[in-house]
PDB file of C-alpha atoms in Angstrom:
ATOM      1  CA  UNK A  27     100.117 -74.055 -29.589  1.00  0.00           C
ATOM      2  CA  UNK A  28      97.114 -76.984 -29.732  1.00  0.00           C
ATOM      3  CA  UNK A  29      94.373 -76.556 -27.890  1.00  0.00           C
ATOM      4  CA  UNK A  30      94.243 -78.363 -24.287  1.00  0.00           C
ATOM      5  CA  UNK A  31      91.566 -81.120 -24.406  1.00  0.00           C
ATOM      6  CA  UNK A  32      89.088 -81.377 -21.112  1.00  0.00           C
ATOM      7  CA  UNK A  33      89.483 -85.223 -19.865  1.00  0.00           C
ATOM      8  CA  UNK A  34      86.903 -87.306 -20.474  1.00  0.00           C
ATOM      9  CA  UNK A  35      84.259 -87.688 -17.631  1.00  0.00           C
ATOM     10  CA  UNK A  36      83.624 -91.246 -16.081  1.00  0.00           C
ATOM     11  CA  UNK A  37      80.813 -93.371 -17.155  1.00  0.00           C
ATOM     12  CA  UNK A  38      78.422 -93.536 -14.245  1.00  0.00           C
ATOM     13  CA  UNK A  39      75.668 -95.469 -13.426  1.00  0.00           C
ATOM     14  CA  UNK A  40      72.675 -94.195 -15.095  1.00  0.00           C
ATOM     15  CA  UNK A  41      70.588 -95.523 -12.136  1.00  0.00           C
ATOM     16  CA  UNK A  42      70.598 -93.634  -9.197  1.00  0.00           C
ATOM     17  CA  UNK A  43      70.022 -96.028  -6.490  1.00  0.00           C
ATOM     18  CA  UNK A  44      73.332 -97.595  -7.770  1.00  0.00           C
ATOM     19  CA  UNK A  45      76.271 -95.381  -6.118  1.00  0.00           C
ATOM     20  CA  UNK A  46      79.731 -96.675  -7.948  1.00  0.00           C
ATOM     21  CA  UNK A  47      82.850 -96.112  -6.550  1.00  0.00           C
ATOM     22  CA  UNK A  48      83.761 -93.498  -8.745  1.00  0.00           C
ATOM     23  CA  UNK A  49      80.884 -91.183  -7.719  1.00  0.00           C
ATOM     24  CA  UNK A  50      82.246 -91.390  -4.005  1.00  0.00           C
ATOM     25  CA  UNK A  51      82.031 -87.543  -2.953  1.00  0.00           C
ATOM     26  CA  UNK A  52      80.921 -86.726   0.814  1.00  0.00           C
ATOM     27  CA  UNK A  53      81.790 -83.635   2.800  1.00  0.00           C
ATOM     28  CA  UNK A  54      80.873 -83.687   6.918  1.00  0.00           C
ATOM     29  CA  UNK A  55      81.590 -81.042   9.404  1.00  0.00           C
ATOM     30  CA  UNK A  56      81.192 -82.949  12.474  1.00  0.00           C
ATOM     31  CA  UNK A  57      81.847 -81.474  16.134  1.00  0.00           C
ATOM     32  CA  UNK A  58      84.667 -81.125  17.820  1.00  0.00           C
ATOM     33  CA  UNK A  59      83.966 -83.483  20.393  1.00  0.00           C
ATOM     34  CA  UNK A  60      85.419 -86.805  21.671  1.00  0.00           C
ATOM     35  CA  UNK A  61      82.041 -88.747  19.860  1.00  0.00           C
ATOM     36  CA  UNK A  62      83.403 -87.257  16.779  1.00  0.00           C
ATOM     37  CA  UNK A  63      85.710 -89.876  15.326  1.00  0.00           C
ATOM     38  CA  UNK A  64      82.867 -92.440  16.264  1.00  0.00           C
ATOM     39  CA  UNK A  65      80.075 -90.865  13.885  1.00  0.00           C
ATOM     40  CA  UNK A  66      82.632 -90.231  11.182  1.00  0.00           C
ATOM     41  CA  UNK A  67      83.748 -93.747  11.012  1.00  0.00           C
ATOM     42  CA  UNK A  68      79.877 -94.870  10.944  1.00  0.00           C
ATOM     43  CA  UNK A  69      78.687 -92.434   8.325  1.00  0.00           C
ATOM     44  CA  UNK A  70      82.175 -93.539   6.526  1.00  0.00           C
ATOM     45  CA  UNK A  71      80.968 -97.064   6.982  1.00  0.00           C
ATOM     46  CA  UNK A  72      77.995 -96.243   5.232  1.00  0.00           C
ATOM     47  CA  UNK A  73      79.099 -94.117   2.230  1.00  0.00           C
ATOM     48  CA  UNK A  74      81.593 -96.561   1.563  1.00  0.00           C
ATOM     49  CA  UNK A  75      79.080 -99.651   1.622  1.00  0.00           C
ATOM     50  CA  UNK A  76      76.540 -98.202  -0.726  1.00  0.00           C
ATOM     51  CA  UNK A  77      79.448 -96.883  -3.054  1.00  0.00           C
ATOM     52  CA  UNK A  78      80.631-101.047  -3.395  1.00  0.00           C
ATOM     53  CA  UNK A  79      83.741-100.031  -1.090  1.00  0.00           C
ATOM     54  CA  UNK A  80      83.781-102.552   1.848  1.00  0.00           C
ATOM     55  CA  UNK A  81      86.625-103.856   1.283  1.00  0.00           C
ATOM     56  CA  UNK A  82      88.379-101.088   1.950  1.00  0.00           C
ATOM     57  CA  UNK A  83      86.726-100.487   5.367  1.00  0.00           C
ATOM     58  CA  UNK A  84      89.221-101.660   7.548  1.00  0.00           C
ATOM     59  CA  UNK A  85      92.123 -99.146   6.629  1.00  0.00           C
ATOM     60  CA  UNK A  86      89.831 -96.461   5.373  1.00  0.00           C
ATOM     61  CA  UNK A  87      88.051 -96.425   8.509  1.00  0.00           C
ATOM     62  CA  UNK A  88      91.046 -96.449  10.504  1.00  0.00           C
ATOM     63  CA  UNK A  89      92.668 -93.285   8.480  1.00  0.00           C
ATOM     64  CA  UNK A  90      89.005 -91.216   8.900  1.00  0.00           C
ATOM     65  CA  UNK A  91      89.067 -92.288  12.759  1.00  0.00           C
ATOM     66  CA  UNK A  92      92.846 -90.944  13.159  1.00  0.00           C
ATOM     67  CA  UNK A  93      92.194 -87.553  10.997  1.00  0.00           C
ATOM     68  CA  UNK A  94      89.364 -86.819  12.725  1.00  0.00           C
ATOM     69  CA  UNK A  95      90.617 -87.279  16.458  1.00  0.00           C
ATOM     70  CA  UNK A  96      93.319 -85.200  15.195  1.00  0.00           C
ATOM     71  CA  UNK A  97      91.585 -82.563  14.440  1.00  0.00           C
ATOM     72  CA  UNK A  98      89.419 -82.096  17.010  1.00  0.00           C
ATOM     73  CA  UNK A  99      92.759 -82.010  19.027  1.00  0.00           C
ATOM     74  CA  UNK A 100      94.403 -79.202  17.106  1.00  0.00           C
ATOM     75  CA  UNK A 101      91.153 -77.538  16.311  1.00  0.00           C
ATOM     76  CA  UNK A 102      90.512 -73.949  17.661  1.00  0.00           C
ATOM     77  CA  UNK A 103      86.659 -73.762  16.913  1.00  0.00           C
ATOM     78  CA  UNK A 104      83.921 -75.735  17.439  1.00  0.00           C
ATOM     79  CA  UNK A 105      83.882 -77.856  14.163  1.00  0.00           C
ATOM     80  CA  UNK A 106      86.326 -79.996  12.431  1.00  0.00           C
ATOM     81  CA  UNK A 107      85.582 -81.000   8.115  1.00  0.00           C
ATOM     82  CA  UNK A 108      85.977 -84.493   6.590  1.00  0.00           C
ATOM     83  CA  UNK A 109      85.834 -85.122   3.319  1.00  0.00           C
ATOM     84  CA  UNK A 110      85.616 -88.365   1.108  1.00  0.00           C
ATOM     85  CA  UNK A 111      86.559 -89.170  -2.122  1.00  0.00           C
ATOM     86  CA  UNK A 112      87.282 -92.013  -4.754  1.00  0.00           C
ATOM     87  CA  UNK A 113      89.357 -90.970  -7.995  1.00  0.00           C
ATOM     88  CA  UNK A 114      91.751 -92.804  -9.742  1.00  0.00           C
ATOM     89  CA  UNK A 115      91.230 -96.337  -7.885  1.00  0.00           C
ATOM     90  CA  UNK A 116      92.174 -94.353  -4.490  1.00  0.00           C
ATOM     91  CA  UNK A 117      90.204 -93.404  -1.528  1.00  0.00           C
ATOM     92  CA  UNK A 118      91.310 -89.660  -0.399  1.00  0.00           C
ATOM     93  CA  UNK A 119      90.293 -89.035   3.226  1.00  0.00           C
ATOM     94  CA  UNK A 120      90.794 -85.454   4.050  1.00  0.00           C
ATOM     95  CA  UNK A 121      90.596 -83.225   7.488  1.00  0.00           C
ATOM     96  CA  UNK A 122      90.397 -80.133   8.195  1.00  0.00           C
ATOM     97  CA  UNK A 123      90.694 -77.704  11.542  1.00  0.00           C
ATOM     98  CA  UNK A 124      90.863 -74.629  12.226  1.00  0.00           C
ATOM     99  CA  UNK A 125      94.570 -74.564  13.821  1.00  0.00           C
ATOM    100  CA  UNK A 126      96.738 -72.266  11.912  1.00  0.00           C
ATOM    101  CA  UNK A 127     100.429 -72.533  10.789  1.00  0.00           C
ATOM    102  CA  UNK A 128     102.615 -70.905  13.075  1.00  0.00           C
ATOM    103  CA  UNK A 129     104.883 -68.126  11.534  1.00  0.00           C
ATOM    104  CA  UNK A 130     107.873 -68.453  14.359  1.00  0.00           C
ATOM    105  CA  UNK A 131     109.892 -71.674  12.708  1.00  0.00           C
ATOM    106  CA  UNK A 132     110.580 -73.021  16.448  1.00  0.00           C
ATOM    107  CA  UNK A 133     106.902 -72.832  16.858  1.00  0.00           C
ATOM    108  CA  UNK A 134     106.055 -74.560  13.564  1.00  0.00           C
ATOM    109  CA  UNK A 135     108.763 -77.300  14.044  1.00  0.00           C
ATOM    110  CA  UNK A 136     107.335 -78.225  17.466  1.00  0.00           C
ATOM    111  CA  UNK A 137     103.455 -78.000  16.584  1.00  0.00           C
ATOM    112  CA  UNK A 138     104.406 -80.475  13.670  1.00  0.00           C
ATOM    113  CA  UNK A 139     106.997 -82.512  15.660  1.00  0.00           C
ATOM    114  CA  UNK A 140     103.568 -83.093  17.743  1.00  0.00           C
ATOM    115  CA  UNK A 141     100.895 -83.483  15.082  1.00  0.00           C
ATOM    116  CA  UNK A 142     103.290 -85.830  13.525  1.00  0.00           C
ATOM    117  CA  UNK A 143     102.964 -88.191  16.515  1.00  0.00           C
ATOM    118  CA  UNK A 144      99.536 -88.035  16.747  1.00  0.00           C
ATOM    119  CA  UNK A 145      99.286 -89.356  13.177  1.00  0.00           C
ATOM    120  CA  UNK A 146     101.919 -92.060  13.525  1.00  0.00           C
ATOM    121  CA  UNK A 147      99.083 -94.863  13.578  1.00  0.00           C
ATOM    122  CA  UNK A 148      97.841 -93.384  10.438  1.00  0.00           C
ATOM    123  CA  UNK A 149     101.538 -93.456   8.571  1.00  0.00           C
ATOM    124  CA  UNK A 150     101.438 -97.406   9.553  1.00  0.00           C
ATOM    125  CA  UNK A 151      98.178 -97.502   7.945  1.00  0.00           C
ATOM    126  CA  UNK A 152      99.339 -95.711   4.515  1.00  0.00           C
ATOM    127  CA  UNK A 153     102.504 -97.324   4.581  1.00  0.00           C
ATOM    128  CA  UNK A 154     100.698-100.875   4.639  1.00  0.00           C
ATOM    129  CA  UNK A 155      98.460 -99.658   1.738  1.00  0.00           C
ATOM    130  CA  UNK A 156     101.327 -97.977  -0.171  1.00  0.00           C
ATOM    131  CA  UNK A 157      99.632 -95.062   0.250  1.00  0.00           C
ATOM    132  CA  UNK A 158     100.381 -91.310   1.030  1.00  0.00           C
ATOM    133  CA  UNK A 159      99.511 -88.944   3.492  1.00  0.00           C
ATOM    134  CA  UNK A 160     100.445 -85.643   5.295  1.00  0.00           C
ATOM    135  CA  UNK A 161      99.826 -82.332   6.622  1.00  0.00           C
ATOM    136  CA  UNK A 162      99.942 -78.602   5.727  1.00  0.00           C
ATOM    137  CA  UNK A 163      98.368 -75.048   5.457  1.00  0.00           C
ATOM    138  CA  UNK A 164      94.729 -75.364   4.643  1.00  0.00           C
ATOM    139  CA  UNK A 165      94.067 -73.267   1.626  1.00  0.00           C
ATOM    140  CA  UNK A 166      90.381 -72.525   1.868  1.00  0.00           C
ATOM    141  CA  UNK A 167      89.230 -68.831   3.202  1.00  0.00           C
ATOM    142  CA  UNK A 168      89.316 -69.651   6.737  1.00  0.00           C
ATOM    143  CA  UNK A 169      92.755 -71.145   7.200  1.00  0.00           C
ATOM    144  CA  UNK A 170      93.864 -73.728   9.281  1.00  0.00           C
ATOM    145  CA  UNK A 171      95.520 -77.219   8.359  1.00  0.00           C
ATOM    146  CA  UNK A 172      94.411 -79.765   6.262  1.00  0.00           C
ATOM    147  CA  UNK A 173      95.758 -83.200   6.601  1.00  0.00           C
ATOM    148  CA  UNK A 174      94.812 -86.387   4.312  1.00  0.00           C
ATOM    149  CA  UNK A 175      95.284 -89.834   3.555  1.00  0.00           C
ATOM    150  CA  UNK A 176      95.307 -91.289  -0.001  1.00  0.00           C
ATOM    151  CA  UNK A 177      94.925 -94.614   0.085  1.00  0.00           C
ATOM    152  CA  UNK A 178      94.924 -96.894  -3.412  1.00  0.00           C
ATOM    153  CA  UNK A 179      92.225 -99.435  -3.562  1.00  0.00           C
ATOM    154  CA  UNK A 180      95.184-102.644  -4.206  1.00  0.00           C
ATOM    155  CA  UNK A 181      96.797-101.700  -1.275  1.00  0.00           C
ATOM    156  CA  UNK A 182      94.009-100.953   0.926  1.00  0.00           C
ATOM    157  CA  UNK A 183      92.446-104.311  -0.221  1.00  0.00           C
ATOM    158  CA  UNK A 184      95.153-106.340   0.738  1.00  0.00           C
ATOM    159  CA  UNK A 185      95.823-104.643   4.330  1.00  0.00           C
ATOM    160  CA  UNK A 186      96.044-106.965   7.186  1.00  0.00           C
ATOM    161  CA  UNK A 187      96.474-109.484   4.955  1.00  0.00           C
ATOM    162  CA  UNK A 188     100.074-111.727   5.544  1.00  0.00           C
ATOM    163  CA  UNK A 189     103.111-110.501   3.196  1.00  0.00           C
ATOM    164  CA  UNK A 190     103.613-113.219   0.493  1.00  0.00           C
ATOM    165  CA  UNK A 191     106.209-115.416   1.748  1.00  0.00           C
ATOM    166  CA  UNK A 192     108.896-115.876  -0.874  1.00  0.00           C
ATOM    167  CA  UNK A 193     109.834-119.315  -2.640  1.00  0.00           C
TER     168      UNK A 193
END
């Protein structure tokens, strides 16, 4: 058997007050309050300006606005998580609350059924970006659901922008 090699780490900046893209990596655990999704999309806003990421504000800040509200819907404590990342030329927006998976299947097919349609804004989103998301068992220590939204940067560049009419 040959030995497995470690990938090979990106090149990053060597100057600090230059973020890249690639070194995207932010973590918040924000309220669960109704000014939540506001202050998430703002310090999103941010993170994603200084990393050289604006234009994928419009969809990215749509997906954190959507994850977050949704969790501090489902959420049974008093704190939701977000968490931001850029690998592989795709923004990953990730939530996290505290709502566990239900055991009895007709509970777990109706608490889906309804977190499912409080995401539907955010499947539009990935669709239009040709990205991914979804929902499932959280798998840190203290339970819960996490939900996320990949989004890759050529589709999330070109959303809201008019399909290419054919010739």
């Amino acid at each position: 058997m040959s030995p497995s090699r470690c990938p090979v780490a990106p090149t990053l900046s060597a100057d600090p007050a230059v973020p890249v893209p690639e070194a995207l990596a932010y973590s918040f655990t924000l309220p669960a309050r109704l000014t939540s999704p506001a202050l998430a999309r703002a310090a999103s806003r941010e993170v994603l300006r200084a990393h050289g990421l604006a234009d994928l504000l419009d969809p990215a800040l749509q997906a954190v606005s959507e994850l977050v509200a949704v969790a501090c819907r489902f959420t049974e404590s008093t704190d939701v998580y977000l968490s931001l990342r850029y690998r592989a030329s795709a923004l990953r927006v990730v939530a996290y609350d505290s709502h566990p998976r239900h055991t009895h299947p007709r509970l777990a097919t109706a608490c889906d059924t309804h977190r499912r349609a409080a995401l539907r804004f955010l499947s539009c989103v990935c669709r239009a970006c040709d990205g991914t998301w979804g929902f499932g068992e959280a798998r840190e220590p203290g339970g819960g659901t996490r939900m996320w939204a990949t989004l890759p940067s050529a589709g999330a560049r070109s959303y809201g922008s008019p399909p290419a009419v054919p010739r």
